[in-house]
C-alpha cells in the first residue's frame, strides 16, 4: 500500500514537472541506487543523491566545454 501511494505521487510529480534537462541524472541515479542498496537498503535515497550529483557534474562539464570553445 505504501509503495502504491509513493509511486502515484512520483508519477504525478513527473507529469506535472514537464520536460527537463536530465543529463547525468540517469547514470548517477543508477550508480547511486546500487550504492544505496549495498550500504543498507537505501536504494531510493541513493538514487536521488546520485541523480543530483550526476546532474551537477554534467552541468559543470558542459560549462567547461562551452568556455573552452570561446
mmCIF file of N, CA and C in Angstrom:
data_model
loop_
_atom_site.group_PDB
_atom_site.id
_atom_site.type_symbol
_atom_site.label_atom_id
_atom_site.label_comp_id
_atom_site.label_asym_id
_atom_site.label_seq_id
_atom_site.Cartn_x
_atom_site.Cartn_y
_atom_site.Cartn_z
ATOM 1 N N UNK A 1 0.823 -1.190 0.000
ATOM 2 C CA UNK A 1 0.000 0.000 0.000
ATOM 3 C C UNK A 1 0.871 1.259 0.000
ATOM 4 N N UNK A 2 1.884 1.251 0.857
ATOM 5 C CA UNK A 2 2.771 2.412 0.966
ATOM 6 C C UNK A 2 3.487 2.675 -0.364
ATOM 7 N N UNK A 3 3.948 1.590 -1.010
ATOM 8 C CA UNK A 3 4.645 1.731 -2.280
ATOM 9 C C UNK A 3 3.716 2.297 -3.353
ATOM 10 N N UNK A 4 2.459 1.880 -3.355
ATOM 11 C CA UNK A 4 1.497 2.360 -4.345
ATOM 12 C C UNK A 4 1.277 3.866 -4.213
ATOM 13 N N UNK A 5 1.172 4.339 -2.985
ATOM 14 C CA UNK A 5 0.984 5.774 -2.754
ATOM 15 C C UNK A 5 2.212 6.548 -3.213
ATOM 16 N N UNK A 6 3.397 6.052 -2.875
ATOM 17 C CA UNK A 6 4.636 6.729 -3.272
ATOM 18 C C UNK A 6 4.775 6.737 -4.790
ATOM 19 N N UNK A 7 4.463 5.606 -5.432
ATOM 20 C CA UNK A 7 4.560 5.527 -6.892
ATOM 21 C C UNK A 7 3.569 6.486 -7.558
ATOM 22 N N UNK A 8 2.375 6.600 -7.008
ATOM 23 C CA UNK A 8 1.377 7.507 -7.579
ATOM 24 C C UNK A 8 1.818 8.964 -7.435
ATOM 25 N N UNK A 9 2.358 9.313 -6.280
ATOM 26 C CA UNK A 9 2.847 10.682 -6.081
ATOM 27 C C UNK A 9 4.034 10.991 -6.985
ATOM 28 N N UNK A 10 4.932 10.032 -7.133
ATOM 29 C CA UNK A 10 6.087 10.241 -8.011
ATOM 30 C C UNK A 10 5.643 10.404 -9.458
ATOM 31 N N UNK A 11 4.689 9.593 -9.890
ATOM 32 C CA UNK A 11 4.170 9.707 -11.256
ATOM 33 C C UNK A 11 3.492 11.037 -11.494
ATOM 34 N N UNK A 12 2.716 11.495 -10.537
ATOM 35 C CA UNK A 12 2.044 12.790 -10.671
ATOM 36 C C UNK A 12 3.044 13.929 -10.720
ATOM 37 N N UNK A 13 4.097 13.817 -9.925
ATOM 38 C CA UNK A 13 5.135 14.849 -9.923
ATOM 39 C C UNK A 13 5.859 14.892 -11.264
ATOM 40 N N UNK A 14 6.159 13.730 -11.820
ATOM 41 C CA UNK A 14 6.851 13.693 -13.111
ATOM 42 C C UNK A 14 5.988 14.272 -14.226
ATOM 43 N N UNK A 15 4.706 14.001 -14.198
ATOM 44 C CA UNK A 15 3.808 14.524 -15.225
ATOM 45 C C UNK A 15 3.671 16.035 -15.091
ATOM 46 N N UNK A 16 3.572 16.530 -13.866
ATOM 47 C CA UNK A 16 3.386 17.962 -13.633
ATOM 48 C C UNK A 16 4.664 18.758 -13.889
ATOM 49 N N UNK A 17 5.819 18.122 -13.769
ATOM 50 C CA UNK A 17 7.082 18.828 -13.897
ATOM 51 C C UNK A 17 7.356 19.273 -15.332
ATOM 52 N N UNK A 18 6.922 18.510 -16.298
ATOM 53 C CA UNK A 18 7.173 18.860 -17.689
ATOM 54 C C UNK A 18 8.562 18.425 -18.128
ATOM 55 N N UNK A 19 8.998 18.881 -19.294
ATOM 56 C CA UNK A 19 10.309 18.451 -19.792
ATOM 57 C C UNK A 19 11.444 19.056 -18.972
ATOM 58 N N UNK A 20 12.507 18.266 -18.829
ATOM 59 C CA UNK A 20 13.650 18.730 -18.052
ATOM 60 C C UNK A 20 14.933 18.237 -18.707
ATOM 61 N N UNK A 21 16.007 18.900 -18.451
ATOM 62 C CA UNK A 21 17.318 18.508 -18.939
ATOM 63 C C UNK A 21 17.946 17.588 -17.897
ATOM 64 N N UNK A 22 17.953 16.298 -18.183
ATOM 65 C CA UNK A 22 18.380 15.313 -17.191
ATOM 66 C C UNK A 22 19.749 14.719 -17.510
ATOM 67 N N UNK A 23 20.623 15.495 -18.111
ATOM 68 C CA UNK A 23 21.939 14.966 -18.432
ATOM 69 C C UNK A 23 22.669 14.596 -17.152
ATOM 70 N N UNK A 24 23.174 13.388 -17.112
ATOM 71 C CA UNK A 24 23.914 12.907 -15.961
ATOM 72 C C UNK A 24 23.045 12.297 -14.881
ATOM 73 N N UNK A 25 21.765 12.582 -14.908
ATOM 74 C CA UNK A 25 20.876 12.114 -13.847
ATOM 75 C C UNK A 25 20.672 10.605 -13.913
ATOM 76 N N UNK A 26 20.450 10.056 -15.074
ATOM 77 C CA UNK A 26 20.166 8.630 -15.176
ATOM 78 C C UNK A 26 21.354 7.776 -14.760
ATOM 79 N N UNK A 27 22.518 8.144 -15.238
ATOM 80 C CA UNK A 27 23.710 7.387 -14.867
ATOM 81 C C UNK A 27 23.992 7.529 -13.367
ATOM 82 N N UNK A 28 23.872 8.733 -12.846
ATOM 83 C CA UNK A 28 24.094 8.964 -11.422
ATOM 84 C C UNK A 28 23.076 8.239 -10.565
ATOM 85 N N UNK A 29 21.813 8.217 -11.010
ATOM 86 C CA UNK A 29 20.775 7.524 -10.257
ATOM 87 C C UNK A 29 21.020 6.022 -10.227
ATOM 88 N N UNK A 30 21.483 5.470 -11.336
ATOM 89 C CA UNK A 30 21.773 4.036 -11.367
ATOM 90 C C UNK A 30 22.907 3.685 -10.405
ATOM 91 N N UNK A 31 23.968 4.450 -10.460
ATOM 92 C CA UNK A 31 25.112 4.194 -9.573
ATOM 93 C C UNK A 31 24.724 4.449 -8.121
ATOM 94 N N UNK A 32 24.015 5.528 -7.859
ATOM 95 C CA UNK A 32 23.589 5.843 -6.503
ATOM 96 C C UNK A 32 22.607 4.828 -5.947
ATOM 97 N N UNK A 33 21.724 4.319 -6.781
ATOM 98 C CA UNK A 33 20.767 3.303 -6.347
ATOM 99 C C UNK A 33 21.446 2.018 -5.931
ATOM 100 N N UNK A 34 22.417 1.591 -6.716
ATOM 101 C CA UNK A 34 23.173 0.383 -6.362
ATOM 102 C C UNK A 34 23.979 0.617 -5.089
ATOM 103 N N UNK A 35 24.643 1.759 -5.016
ATOM 104 C CA UNK A 35 25.428 2.074 -3.822
ATOM 105 C C UNK A 35 24.563 2.176 -2.576
ATOM 106 N N UNK A 36 23.403 2.807 -2.701
ATOM 107 C CA UNK A 36 22.494 2.920 -1.571
ATOM 108 C C UNK A 36 21.958 1.577 -1.124
ATOM 109 N N UNK A 37 21.689 0.704 -2.088
ATOM 110 C CA UNK A 37 21.208 -0.630 -1.749
ATOM 111 C C UNK A 37 22.269 -1.417 -0.988
ATOM 112 N N UNK A 38 23.493 -1.321 -1.458
ATOM 113 C CA UNK A 38 24.576 -2.055 -0.807
ATOM 114 C C UNK A 38 24.941 -1.467 0.553
ATOM 115 N N UNK A 39 24.638 -0.201 0.771
ATOM 116 C CA UNK A 39 25.004 0.467 2.019
ATOM 117 C C UNK A 39 23.875 0.432 3.044
ATOM 118 N N UNK A 40 22.943 -0.468 2.902
ATOM 119 C CA UNK A 40 21.922 -0.586 3.921
ATOM 120 C C UNK A 40 20.511 -0.469 3.406
ATOM 121 N N UNK A 41 20.257 -0.913 2.191
ATOM 122 C CA UNK A 41 18.917 -0.928 1.607
ATOM 123 C C UNK A 41 18.280 0.462 1.554
ATOM 124 N N UNK A 42 19.052 1.430 1.103
ATOM 125 C CA UNK A 42 18.556 2.786 0.901
ATOM 126 C C UNK A 42 18.693 3.157 -0.572
ATOM 127 N N UNK A 43 18.167 2.316 -1.440
ATOM 128 C CA UNK A 43 18.344 2.493 -2.880
ATOM 129 C C UNK A 43 17.692 3.770 -3.388
ATOM 130 N N UNK A 44 16.513 4.109 -2.896
ATOM 131 C CA UNK A 44 15.815 5.296 -3.387
ATOM 132 C C UNK A 44 16.562 6.563 -2.978
ATOM 133 N N UNK A 45 17.020 6.590 -1.747
ATOM 134 C CA UNK A 45 17.795 7.737 -1.275
ATOM 135 C C UNK A 45 19.105 7.856 -2.058
ATOM 136 N N UNK A 46 19.760 6.729 -2.311
ATOM 137 C CA UNK A 46 20.987 6.733 -3.097
ATOM 138 C C UNK A 46 20.751 7.179 -4.528
ATOM 139 N N UNK A 47 19.633 6.756 -5.108
ATOM 140 C CA UNK A 47 19.304 7.150 -6.477
ATOM 141 C C UNK A 47 19.043 8.646 -6.564
ATOM 142 N N UNK A 48 18.351 9.199 -5.576
ATOM 143 C CA UNK A 48 18.076 10.639 -5.575
ATOM 144 C C UNK A 48 19.369 11.435 -5.445
ATOM 145 N N UNK A 49 20.229 11.010 -4.541
ATOM 146 C CA UNK A 49 21.507 11.699 -4.367
ATOM 147 C C UNK A 49 22.376 11.536 -5.608
ATOM 148 N N UNK A 50 22.402 10.344 -6.182
ATOM 149 C CA UNK A 50 23.184 10.100 -7.393
ATOM 150 C C UNK A 50 22.703 10.929 -8.561
ATOM 151 N N UNK A 51 21.403 11.112 -8.671
ATOM 152 C CA UNK A 51 20.836 11.941 -9.735
ATOM 153 C C UNK A 51 21.294 13.388 -9.571
ATOM 154 N N UNK A 52 21.223 13.896 -8.361
ATOM 155 C CA UNK A 52 21.634 15.287 -8.109
ATOM 156 C C UNK A 52 23.114 15.485 -8.403
ATOM 157 N N UNK A 53 23.933 14.558 -7.958
ATOM 158 C CA UNK A 53 25.380 14.672 -8.185
ATOM 159 C C UNK A 53 25.705 14.519 -9.666
ATOM 160 N N UNK A 54 25.072 13.548 -10.332
ATOM 161 C CA UNK A 54 25.310 13.349 -11.760
ATOM 162 C C UNK A 54 24.913 14.551 -12.588
ATOM 163 N N UNK A 55 23.777 15.158 -12.249
ATOM 164 C CA UNK A 55 23.323 16.351 -12.969
ATOM 165 C C UNK A 55 24.279 17.516 -12.732
ATOM 166 N N UNK A 56 24.748 17.662 -11.505
ATOM 167 C CA UNK A 56 25.691 18.736 -11.186
ATOM 168 C C UNK A 56 26.986 18.575 -11.980
ATOM 169 N N UNK A 57 27.508 17.354 -12.012
ATOM 170 C CA UNK A 57 28.757 17.109 -12.744
ATOM 171 C C UNK A 57 28.583 17.318 -14.247
ATOM 172 N N UNK A 58 27.429 16.919 -14.798
ATOM 173 C CA UNK A 58 27.179 17.116 -16.228
ATOM 174 C C UNK A 58 27.072 18.600 -16.564
ATOM 175 N N UNK A 59 26.414 19.372 -15.696
ATOM 176 C CA UNK A 59 26.297 20.817 -15.930
ATOM 177 C C UNK A 59 27.660 21.494 -15.839
ATOM 178 N N UNK A 60 28.470 21.040 -14.891
ATOM 179 C CA UNK A 60 29.810 21.598 -14.727
ATOM 180 C C UNK A 60 30.680 21.285 -15.956
ATOM 181 N N UNK A 61 30.572 20.054 -16.467
ATOM 182 C CA UNK A 61 31.331 19.669 -17.661
ATOM 183 C C UNK A 61 30.866 20.458 -18.888
ATOM 184 N N UNK A 62 29.572 20.677 -19.020
ATOM 185 C CA UNK A 62 29.051 21.458 -20.148
ATOM 186 C C UNK A 62 29.532 22.896 -20.081
ATOM 187 N N UNK A 63 29.570 23.445 -18.885
ATOM 188 C CA UNK A 63 30.042 24.826 -18.715
ATOM 189 C C UNK A 63 31.528 24.931 -19.070
ATOM 190 N N UNK A 64 32.310 23.933 -18.684
ATOM 191 C CA UNK A 64 33.740 23.921 -19.007
ATOM 192 C C UNK A 64 33.946 23.789 -20.510
ATOM 193 N N UNK A 65 33.163 22.941 -21.167
ATOM 194 C CA UNK A 65 33.285 22.776 -22.618
ATOM 195 C C UNK A 65 32.873 24.054 -23.342
ATOM 196 N N UNK A 66 31.860 24.719 -22.874
ATOM 197 C CA UNK A 66 31.422 25.972 -23.508
ATOM 198 C C UNK A 66 32.493 27.045 -23.375
ATOM 199 N N UNK A 67 33.159 27.075 -22.227
ATOM 200 C CA UNK A 67 34.231 28.063 -22.015
ATOM 201 C C UNK A 67 35.439 27.748 -22.892
ATOM 202 N N UNK A 68 35.695 26.472 -23.141
ATOM 203 C CA UNK A 68 36.828 26.072 -23.974
ATOM 204 C C UNK A 68 36.593 26.418 -25.451
ATOM 205 N N UNK A 69 35.355 26.459 -25.879
ATOM 206 C CA UNK A 69 35.042 26.782 -27.285
ATOM 207 C C UNK A 69 35.248 28.258 -27.600
ATOM 208 N N UNK A 70 35.218 29.095 -26.603
ATOM 209 C CA UNK A 70 35.325 30.540 -26.830
ATOM 210 C C UNK A 70 36.726 30.969 -27.057
#
